[in-house]
CSV table of C-alpha atoms in Angstrom, one decimal:
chain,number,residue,atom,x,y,z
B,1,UNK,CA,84.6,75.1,129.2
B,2,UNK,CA,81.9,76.7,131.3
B,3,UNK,CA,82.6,80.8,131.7
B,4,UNK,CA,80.7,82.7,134.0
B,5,UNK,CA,82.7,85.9,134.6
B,6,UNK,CA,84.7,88.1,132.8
B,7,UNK,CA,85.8,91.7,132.6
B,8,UNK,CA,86.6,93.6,129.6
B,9,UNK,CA,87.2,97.2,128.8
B,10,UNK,CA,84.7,99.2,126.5
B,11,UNK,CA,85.2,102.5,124.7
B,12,UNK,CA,82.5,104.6,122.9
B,13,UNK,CA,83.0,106.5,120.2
B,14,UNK,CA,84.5,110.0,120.2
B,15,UNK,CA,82.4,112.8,118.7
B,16,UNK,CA,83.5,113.9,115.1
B,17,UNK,CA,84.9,117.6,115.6
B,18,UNK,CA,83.4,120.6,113.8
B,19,UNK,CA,84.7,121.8,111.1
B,20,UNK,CA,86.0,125.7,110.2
B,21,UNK,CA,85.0,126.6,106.9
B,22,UNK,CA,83.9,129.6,104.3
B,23,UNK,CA,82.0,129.9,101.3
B,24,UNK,CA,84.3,130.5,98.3
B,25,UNK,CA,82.3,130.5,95.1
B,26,UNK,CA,82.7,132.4,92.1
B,27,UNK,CA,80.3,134.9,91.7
B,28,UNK,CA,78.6,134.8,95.5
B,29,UNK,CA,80.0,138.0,97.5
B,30,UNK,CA,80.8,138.0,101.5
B,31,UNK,CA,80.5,133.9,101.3
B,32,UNK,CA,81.3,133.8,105.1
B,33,UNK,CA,81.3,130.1,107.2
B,34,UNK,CA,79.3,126.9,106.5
B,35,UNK,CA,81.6,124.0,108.5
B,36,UNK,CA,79.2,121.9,109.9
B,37,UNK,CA,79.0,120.0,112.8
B,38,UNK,CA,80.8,116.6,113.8
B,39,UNK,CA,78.8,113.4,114.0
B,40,UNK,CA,78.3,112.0,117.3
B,41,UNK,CA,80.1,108.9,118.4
B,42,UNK,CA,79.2,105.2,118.4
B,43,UNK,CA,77.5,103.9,121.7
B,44,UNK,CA,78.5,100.6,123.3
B,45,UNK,CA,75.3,98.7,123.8
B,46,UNK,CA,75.2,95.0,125.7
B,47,UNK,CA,72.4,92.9,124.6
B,48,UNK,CA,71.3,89.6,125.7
B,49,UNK,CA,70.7,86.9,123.7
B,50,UNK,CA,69.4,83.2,123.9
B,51,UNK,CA,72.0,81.4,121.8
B,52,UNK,CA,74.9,82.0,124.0
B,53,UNK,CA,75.3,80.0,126.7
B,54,UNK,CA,78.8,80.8,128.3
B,55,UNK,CA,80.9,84.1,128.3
B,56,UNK,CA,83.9,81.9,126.8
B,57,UNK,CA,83.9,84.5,123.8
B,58,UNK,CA,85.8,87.7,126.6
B,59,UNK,CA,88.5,85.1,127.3
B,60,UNK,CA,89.8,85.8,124.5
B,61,UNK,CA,88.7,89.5,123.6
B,62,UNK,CA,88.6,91.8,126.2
B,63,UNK,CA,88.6,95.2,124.3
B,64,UNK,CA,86.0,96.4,122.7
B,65,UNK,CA,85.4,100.1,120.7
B,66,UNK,CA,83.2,101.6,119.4
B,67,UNK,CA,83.6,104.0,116.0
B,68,UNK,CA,84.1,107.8,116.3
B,69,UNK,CA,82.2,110.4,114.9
B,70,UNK,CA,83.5,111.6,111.2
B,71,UNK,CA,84.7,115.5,111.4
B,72,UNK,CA,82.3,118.4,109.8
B,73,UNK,CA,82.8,119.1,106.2
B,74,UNK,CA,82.3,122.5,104.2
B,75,UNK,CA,79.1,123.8,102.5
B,76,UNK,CA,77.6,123.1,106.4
B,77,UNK,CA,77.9,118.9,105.8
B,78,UNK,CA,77.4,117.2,108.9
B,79,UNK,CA,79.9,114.3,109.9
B,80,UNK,CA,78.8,110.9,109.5
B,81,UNK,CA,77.7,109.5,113.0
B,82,UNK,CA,79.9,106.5,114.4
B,83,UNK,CA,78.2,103.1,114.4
B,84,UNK,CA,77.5,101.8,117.8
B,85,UNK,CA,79.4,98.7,119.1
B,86,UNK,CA,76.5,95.9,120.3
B,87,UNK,CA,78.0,93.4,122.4
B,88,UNK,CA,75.9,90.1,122.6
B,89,UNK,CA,76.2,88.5,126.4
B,90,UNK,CA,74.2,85.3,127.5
B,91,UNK,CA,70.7,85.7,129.0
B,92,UNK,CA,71.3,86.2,133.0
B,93,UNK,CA,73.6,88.2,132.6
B,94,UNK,CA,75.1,91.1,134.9
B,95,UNK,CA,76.6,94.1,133.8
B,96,UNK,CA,78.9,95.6,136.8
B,97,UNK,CA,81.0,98.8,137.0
B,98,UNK,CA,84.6,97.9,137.6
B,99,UNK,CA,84.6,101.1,139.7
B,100,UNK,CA,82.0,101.5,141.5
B,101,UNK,CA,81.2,98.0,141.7
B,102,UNK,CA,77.3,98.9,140.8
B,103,UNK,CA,75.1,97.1,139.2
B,104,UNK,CA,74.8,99.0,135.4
B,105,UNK,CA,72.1,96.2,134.2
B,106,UNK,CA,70.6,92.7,134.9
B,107,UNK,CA,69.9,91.3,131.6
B,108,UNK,CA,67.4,88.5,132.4
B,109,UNK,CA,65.4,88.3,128.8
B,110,UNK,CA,66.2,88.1,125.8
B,111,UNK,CA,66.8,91.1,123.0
B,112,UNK,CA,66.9,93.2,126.3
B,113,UNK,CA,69.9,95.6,125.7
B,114,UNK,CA,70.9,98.9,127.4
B,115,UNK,CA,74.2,101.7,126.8
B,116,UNK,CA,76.3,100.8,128.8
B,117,UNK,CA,78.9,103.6,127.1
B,118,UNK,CA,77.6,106.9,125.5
B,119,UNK,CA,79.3,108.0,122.0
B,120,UNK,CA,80.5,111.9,122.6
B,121,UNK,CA,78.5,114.3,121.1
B,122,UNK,CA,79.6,115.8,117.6
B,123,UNK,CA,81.4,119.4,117.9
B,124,UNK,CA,79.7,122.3,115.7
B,125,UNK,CA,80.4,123.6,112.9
B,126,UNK,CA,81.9,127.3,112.8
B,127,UNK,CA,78.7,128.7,110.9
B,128,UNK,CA,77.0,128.1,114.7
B,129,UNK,CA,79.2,130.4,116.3
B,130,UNK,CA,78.2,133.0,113.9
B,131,UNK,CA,77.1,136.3,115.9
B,132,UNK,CA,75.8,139.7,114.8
B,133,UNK,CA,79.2,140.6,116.3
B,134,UNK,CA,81.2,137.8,115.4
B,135,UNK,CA,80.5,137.6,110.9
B,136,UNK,CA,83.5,135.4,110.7
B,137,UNK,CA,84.3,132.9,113.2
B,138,UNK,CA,87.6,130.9,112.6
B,139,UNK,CA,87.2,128.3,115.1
B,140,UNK,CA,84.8,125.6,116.0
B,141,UNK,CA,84.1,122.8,118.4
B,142,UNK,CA,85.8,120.0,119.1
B,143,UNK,CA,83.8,116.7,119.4
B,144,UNK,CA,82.7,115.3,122.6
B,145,UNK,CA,85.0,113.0,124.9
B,146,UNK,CA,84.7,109.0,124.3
B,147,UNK,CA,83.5,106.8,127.7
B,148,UNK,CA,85.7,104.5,128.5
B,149,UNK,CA,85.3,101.7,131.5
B,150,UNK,CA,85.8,98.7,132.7
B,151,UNK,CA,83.4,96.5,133.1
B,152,UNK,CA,82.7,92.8,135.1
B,153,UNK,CA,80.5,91.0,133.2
B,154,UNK,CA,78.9,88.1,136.0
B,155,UNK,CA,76.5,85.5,134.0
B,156,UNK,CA,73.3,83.6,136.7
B,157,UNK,CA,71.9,80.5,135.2
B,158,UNK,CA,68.5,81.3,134.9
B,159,UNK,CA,66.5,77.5,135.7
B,160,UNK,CA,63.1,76.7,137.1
B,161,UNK,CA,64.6,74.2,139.5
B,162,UNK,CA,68.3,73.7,141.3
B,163,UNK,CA,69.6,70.7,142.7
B,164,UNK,CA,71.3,71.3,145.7
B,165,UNK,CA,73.3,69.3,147.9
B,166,UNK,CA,77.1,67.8,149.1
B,167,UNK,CA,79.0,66.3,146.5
B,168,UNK,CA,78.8,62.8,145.4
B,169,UNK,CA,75.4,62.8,146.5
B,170,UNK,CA,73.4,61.4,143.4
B,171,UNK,CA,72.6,64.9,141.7
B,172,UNK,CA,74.2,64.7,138.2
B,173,UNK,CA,72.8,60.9,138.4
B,174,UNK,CA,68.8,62.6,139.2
B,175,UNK,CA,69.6,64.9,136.2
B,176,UNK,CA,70.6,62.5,133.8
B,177,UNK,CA,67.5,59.9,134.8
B,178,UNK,CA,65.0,63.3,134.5
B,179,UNK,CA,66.7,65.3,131.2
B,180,UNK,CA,68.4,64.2,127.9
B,181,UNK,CA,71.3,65.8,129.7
B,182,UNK,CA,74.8,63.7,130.0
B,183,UNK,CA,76.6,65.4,132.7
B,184,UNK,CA,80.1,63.3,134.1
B,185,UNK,CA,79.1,61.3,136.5
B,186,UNK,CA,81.7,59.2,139.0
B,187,UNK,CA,82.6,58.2,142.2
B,188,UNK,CA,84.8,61.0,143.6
B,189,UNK,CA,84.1,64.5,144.6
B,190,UNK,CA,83.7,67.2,142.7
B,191,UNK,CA,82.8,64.8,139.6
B,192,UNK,CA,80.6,68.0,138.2
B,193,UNK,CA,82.9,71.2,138.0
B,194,UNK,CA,80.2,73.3,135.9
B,195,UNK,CA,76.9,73.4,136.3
B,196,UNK,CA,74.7,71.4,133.7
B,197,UNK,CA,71.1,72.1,132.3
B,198,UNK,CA,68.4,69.4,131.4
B,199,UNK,CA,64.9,70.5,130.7
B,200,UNK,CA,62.2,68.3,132.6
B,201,UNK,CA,59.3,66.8,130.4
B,202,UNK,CA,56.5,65.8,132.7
B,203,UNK,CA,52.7,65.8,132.1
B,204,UNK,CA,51.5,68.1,129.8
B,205,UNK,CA,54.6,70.8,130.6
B,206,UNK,CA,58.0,70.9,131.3
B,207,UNK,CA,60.7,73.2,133.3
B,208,UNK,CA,64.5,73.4,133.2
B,209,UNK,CA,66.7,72.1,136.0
B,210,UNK,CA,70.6,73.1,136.8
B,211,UNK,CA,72.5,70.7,138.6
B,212,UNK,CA,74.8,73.0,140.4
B,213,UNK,CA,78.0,72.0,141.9
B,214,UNK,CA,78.5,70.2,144.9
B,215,UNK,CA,78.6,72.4,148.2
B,216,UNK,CA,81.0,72.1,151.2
B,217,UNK,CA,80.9,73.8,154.6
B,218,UNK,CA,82.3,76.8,154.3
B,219,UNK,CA,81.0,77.8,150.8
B,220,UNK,CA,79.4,81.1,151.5
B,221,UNK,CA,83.0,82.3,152.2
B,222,UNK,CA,84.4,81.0,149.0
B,223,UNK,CA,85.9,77.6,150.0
B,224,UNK,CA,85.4,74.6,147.5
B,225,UNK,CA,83.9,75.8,144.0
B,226,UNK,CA,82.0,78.6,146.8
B,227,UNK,CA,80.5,82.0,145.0
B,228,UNK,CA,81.7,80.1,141.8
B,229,UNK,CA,78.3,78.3,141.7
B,230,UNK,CA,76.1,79.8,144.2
B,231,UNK,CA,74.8,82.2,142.7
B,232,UNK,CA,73.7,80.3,140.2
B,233,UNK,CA,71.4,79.1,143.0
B,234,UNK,CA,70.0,82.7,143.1
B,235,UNK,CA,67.8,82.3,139.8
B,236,UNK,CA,66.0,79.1,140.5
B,237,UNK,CA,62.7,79.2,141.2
B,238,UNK,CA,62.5,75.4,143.5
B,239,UNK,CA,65.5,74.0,145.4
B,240,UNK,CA,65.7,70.2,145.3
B,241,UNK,CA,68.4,69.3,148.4
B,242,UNK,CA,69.7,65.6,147.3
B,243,UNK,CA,70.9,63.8,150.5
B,244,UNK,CA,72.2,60.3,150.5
B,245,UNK,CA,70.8,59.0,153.7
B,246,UNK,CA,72.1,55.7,152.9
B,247,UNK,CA,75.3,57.5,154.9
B,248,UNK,CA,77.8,55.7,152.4
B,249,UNK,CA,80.9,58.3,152.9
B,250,UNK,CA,80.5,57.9,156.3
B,251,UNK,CA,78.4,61.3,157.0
B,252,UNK,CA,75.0,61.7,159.2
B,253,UNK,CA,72.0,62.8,157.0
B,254,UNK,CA,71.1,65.3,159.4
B,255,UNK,CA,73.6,67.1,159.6
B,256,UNK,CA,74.6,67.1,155.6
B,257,UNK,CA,70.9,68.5,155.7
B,258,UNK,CA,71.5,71.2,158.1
B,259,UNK,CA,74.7,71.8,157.1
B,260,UNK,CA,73.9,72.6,153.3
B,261,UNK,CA,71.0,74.4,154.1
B,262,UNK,CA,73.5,76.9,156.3
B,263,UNK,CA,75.4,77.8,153.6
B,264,UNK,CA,72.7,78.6,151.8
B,265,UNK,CA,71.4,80.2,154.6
B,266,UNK,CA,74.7,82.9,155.3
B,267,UNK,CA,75.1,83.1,151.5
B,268,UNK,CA,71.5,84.7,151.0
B,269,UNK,CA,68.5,84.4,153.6
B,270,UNK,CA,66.3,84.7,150.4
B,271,UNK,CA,67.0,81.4,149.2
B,272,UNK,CA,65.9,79.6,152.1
B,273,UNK,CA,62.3,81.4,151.7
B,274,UNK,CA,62.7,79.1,148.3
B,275,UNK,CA,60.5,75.8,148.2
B,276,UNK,CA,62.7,73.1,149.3
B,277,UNK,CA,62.4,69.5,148.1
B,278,UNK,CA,63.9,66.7,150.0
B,279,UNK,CA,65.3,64.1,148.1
B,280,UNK,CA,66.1,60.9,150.3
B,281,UNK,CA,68.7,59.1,147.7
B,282,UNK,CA,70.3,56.0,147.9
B,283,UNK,CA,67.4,54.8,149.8
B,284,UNK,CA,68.1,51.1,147.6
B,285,UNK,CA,70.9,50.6,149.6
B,286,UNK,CA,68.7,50.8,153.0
B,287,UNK,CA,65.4,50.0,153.6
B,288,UNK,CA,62.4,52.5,154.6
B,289,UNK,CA,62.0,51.2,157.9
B,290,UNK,CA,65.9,51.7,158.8
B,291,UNK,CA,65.7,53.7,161.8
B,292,UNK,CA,68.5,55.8,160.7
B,293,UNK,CA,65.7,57.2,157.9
B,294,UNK,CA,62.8,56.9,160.2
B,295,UNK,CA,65.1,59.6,162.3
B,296,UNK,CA,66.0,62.1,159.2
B,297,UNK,CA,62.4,61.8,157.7
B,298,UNK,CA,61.0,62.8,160.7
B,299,UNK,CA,63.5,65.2,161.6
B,300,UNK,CA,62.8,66.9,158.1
B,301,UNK,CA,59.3,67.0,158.5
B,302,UNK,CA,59.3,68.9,161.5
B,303,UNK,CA,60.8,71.7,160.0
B,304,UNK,CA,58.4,71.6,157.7
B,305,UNK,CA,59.9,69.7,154.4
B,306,UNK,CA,58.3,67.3,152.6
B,307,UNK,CA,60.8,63.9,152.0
B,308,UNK,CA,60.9,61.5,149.1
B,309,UNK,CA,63.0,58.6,149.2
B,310,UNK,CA,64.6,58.1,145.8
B,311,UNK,CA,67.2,56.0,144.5
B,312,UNK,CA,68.8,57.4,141.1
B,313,UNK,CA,70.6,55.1,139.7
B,314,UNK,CA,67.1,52.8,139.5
B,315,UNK,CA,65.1,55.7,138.6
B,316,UNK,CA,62.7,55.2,142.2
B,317,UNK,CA,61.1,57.9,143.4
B,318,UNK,CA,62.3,59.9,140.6
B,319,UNK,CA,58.7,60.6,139.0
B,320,UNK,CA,57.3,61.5,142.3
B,321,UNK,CA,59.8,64.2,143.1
B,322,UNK,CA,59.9,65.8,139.2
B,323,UNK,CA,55.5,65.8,139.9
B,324,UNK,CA,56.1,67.7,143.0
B,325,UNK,CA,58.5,70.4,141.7
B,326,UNK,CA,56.1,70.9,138.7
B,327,UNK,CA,53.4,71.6,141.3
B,328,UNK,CA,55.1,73.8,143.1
B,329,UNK,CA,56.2,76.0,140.0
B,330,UNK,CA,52.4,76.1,139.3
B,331,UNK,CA,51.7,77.4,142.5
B,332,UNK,CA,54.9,79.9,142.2
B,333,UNK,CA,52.7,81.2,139.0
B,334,UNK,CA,49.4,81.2,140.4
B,335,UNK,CA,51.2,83.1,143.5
B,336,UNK,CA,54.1,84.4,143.1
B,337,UNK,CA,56.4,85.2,146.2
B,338,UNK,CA,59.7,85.5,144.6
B,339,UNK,CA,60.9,89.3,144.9
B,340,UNK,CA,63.3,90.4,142.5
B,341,UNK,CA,67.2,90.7,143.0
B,342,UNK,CA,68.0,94.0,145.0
B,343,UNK,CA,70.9,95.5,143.1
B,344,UNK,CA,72.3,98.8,144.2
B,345,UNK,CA,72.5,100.3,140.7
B,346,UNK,CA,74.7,102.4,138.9
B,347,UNK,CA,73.4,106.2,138.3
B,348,UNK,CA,73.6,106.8,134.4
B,349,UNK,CA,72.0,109.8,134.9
B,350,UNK,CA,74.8,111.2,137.2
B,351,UNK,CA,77.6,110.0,135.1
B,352,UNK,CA,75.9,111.7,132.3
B,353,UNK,CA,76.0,115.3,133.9
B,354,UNK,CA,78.9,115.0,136.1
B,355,UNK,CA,78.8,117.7,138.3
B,356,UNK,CA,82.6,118.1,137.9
B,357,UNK,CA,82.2,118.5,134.5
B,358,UNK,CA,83.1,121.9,134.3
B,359,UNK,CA,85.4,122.1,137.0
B,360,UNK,CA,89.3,123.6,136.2
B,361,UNK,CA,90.9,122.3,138.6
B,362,UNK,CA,94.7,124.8,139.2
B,363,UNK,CA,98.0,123.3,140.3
B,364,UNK,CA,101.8,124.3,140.7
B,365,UNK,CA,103.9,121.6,139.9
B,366,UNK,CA,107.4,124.1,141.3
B,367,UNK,CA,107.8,125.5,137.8
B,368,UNK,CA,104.5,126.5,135.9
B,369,UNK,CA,101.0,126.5,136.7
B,370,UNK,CA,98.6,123.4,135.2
B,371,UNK,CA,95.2,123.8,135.1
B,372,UNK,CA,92.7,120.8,133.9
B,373,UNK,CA,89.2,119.6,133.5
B,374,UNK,CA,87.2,118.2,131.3
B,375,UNK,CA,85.2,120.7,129.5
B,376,UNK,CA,88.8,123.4,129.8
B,377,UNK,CA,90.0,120.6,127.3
B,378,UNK,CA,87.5,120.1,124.8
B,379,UNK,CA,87.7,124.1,124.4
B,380,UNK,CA,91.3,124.4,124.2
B,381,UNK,CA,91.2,121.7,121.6
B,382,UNK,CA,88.7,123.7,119.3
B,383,UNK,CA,90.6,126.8,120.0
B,384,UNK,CA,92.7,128.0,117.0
B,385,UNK,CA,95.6,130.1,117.6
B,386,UNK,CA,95.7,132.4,115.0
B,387,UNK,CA,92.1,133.6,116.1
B,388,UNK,CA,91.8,136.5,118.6
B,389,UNK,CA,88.2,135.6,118.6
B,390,UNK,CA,88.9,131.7,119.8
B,391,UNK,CA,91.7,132.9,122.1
B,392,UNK,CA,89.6,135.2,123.6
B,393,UNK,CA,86.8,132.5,124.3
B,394,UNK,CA,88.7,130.5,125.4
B,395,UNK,CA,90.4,133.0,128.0
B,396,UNK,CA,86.3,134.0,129.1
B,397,UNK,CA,86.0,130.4,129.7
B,398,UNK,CA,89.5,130.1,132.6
B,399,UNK,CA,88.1,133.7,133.6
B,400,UNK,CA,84.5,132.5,134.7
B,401,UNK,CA,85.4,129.0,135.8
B,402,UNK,CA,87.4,131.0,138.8
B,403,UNK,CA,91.0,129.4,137.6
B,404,UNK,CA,92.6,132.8,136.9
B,405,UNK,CA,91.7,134.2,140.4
B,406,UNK,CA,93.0,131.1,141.8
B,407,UNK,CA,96.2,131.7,139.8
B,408,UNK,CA,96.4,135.1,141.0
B,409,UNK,CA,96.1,134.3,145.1
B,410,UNK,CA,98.6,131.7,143.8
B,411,UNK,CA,101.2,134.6,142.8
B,412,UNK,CA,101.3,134.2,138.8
B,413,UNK,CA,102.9,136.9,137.2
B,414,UNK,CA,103.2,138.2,134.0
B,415,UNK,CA,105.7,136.1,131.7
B,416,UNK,CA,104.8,132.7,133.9
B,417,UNK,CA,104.1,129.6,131.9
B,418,UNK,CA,100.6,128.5,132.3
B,419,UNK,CA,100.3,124.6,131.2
B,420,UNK,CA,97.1,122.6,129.6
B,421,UNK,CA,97.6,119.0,128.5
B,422,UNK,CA,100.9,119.4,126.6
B,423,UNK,CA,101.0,122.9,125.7
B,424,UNK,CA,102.6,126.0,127.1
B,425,UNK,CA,101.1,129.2,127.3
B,426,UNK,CA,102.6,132.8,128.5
B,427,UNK,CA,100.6,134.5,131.1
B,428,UNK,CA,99.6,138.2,130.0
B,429,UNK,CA,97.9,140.3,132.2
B,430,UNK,CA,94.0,140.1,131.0
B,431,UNK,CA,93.6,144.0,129.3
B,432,UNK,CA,95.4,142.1,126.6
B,433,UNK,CA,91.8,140.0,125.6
B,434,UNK,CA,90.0,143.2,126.3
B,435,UNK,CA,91.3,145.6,123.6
């Protein structure tokens, strides 16, 4: 089975926290504290890589972790740093932000790899919170928050050439006379319900060619196998548009022509700034001089196409066409007008330093006061009770953030219950933290 989207949820690792210890040797006076700091946390890292073909593997996994930090030991050891999660995704693949919906990578070579998920970053020790005021610290830092997301993952054939065209038209027959490829092939519609690659030997070189599924009117907007296999139209280089103008279903040439090269048109302008190949099939089963052709050839032509006849099945005209397309990928190299894919893409810088990082954000749920935020937790999660010195840090922190003068225009008095994550604290007025 053929898998070309997928989302799954990623997690990096959490930093290791720091650890709160003191020297206590025999024989060495005023030991005082050596914890050392937490490792930092695994990254999650997508790569792209040659040997996969499909995204079949996220069907059936759809979480993925990587390892956390390892806490700060004594005698100022660092924590072991958590090993990052890679995540190996076919070449062409797109890495989207369930979120945002933006663009986080376009892996298009392979080894190419980015982070999609930063591990948090390990918590210090309490020997780093040592002051010429503060000898003894009995607290430390707790280790950075993991990333977690979900995340679309969108695979694009990447092929030299696409075949292009309604269905029943004589594609999957063209690829399987051209390439080693065995795609189904019957009389019905829809006969080819993934797309199939062949690579083309001709001359001295050779290119790959997708035979994507056949198109219906309306297929920019979704109907028939739609987006499904349109944009894996996006990535080819040279479109060859198969028509039968032997009109066998019953259909006029000129308008299949038109008609497919509309929804290619309202699906992306840029693809119709491709080089486009007509391939008349079926042309065994009327002659050249049928006026019926005469009219479609010429009608082609105008708009500036060039035509082949061809017949499949019989391998006619097949050489000629495969000679053209490998002329105009050598002109495509020796001047290149395709632009690259315009992605609007995610800012890792911005989700790096969110700006709300360090927000505490106050609420009164009728009861007691909560306050939140990021940064308020991972202090109140390295504070240690039993410390005035960690209390009172943390208490500077609420102070400067502007929470406790929002609590106060709030009304909170003495003796009211102040709430962070699961814990309840007592208000006391703030002389308390300055004796």
């Amino acid at each position: 089975m053929f898998v070309d989207r997928a989302r799954i949820f990623i997690k990096s690792g959490k930093g290791g926290n720091g650890a709160v210890s003191f020297r206590r040797e025999p024989f060495v006076p005023e030991g005082g504290p050596d914890g050392g700091d937490g490792g930092k946390g695994g990254d999650v890292i997508f790569q792209a890589d040659e040997n996969l073909r499909t995204l079949m593997d996220f069907r059936y996994k759809r979480k993925y972790e990587a390892e956390n930090g390892q806490d700060g030991m004594k005698k100022k050891r660092y924590g072991r740093n958590g090993q990052d999660l890679i995540i190996k995704v076919p070449v062409g693949t797109v890495v989207i932000d369930e979120e945002s919906g933006l663009v986080m990578q376009d892996l298009t070579e392979h080894g190419q790899s980015f982070v999609a998920a930063k591990g948090g970053r390990g918590g210090k020790g309490n020997v780093k919170y040592t002051t010429s005021t503060r000898q003894a610290p009995n607290f430390a830092e707790a280790g950075g928050f993991a990333k977690e997301r979900n995340v679309i993952l969108e695979m694009k054939l990447i092929a030299d050439v696409g075949l292009v065209g309604f269905p029943n038209v004589g594609k999957s027959t063209l690829l399987s006379v051209a390439t080693s490829a065995k795609p189904k092939i019957a009389n019905y519609h829809f006969t080819t319900i993934e797309p199939n690659l062949g690579v083309v030997q001709i001359f001295d070189t050779s290119f790959v060619m997708a035979d994507i599924a056949g198109i219906i009117e309306g297929a920019h907007e979704g109907a028939g196998l739609g987006h499904k296999f349109l944009k894996h139209i996006e990535r080819t280089k040279v479109l060859i548009h198969v028509v039968d103008v032997a009109g066998s279903e019953g259909r006029d040439p000129i308008e299949d022509f038109d008609k497919i090269n509309s929804e290619l048109q309202q699906y992306s302008p840029k693809l119709m700034k491709k080089p486009q190949i007509v391939a008349a099939n079926k042309i065994d089963l009327i002659s050249e001089d049928d006026p019926q052709y005469i009219k479609f050839r010429e009608y082609v032509e105008e708009k500036g196409y060039k035509v082949y006849p061809m017949s499949a099945p019989i391998n006619i005209g097949v050489r000629e066409i495969l000679a053209e397309a490998a002329d105009q990928l050598q002109q495509l190299l020796i001047n290149p007008q395709e632009e690259e894919e315009e992605y609007e893409m995610f800012d890792f810088e911005a989700d790096e330093h969110d700006p709300d990082y360090r927000t505490v954000y106050v609420d009164f749920d009728g009861t007691d006061y909560i306050l939140s935020g990021k940064q308020l937790y991972k202090i109140f999660n390295s504070t240690n009770f039993t410390d005035m010195g960690s209390m009172r840090y943390l208490y500077k922190y609420i102070e400067k953030s502007g929470a406790l003068d929002q609590l106060r225009e709030m009304g909170i008095e003495d003796g009211d219950i102040i709430r962070i994550q699961d814990y309840e604290l007592e208000y006391v007025d703030e002389d308390y933290f300055d004796m």
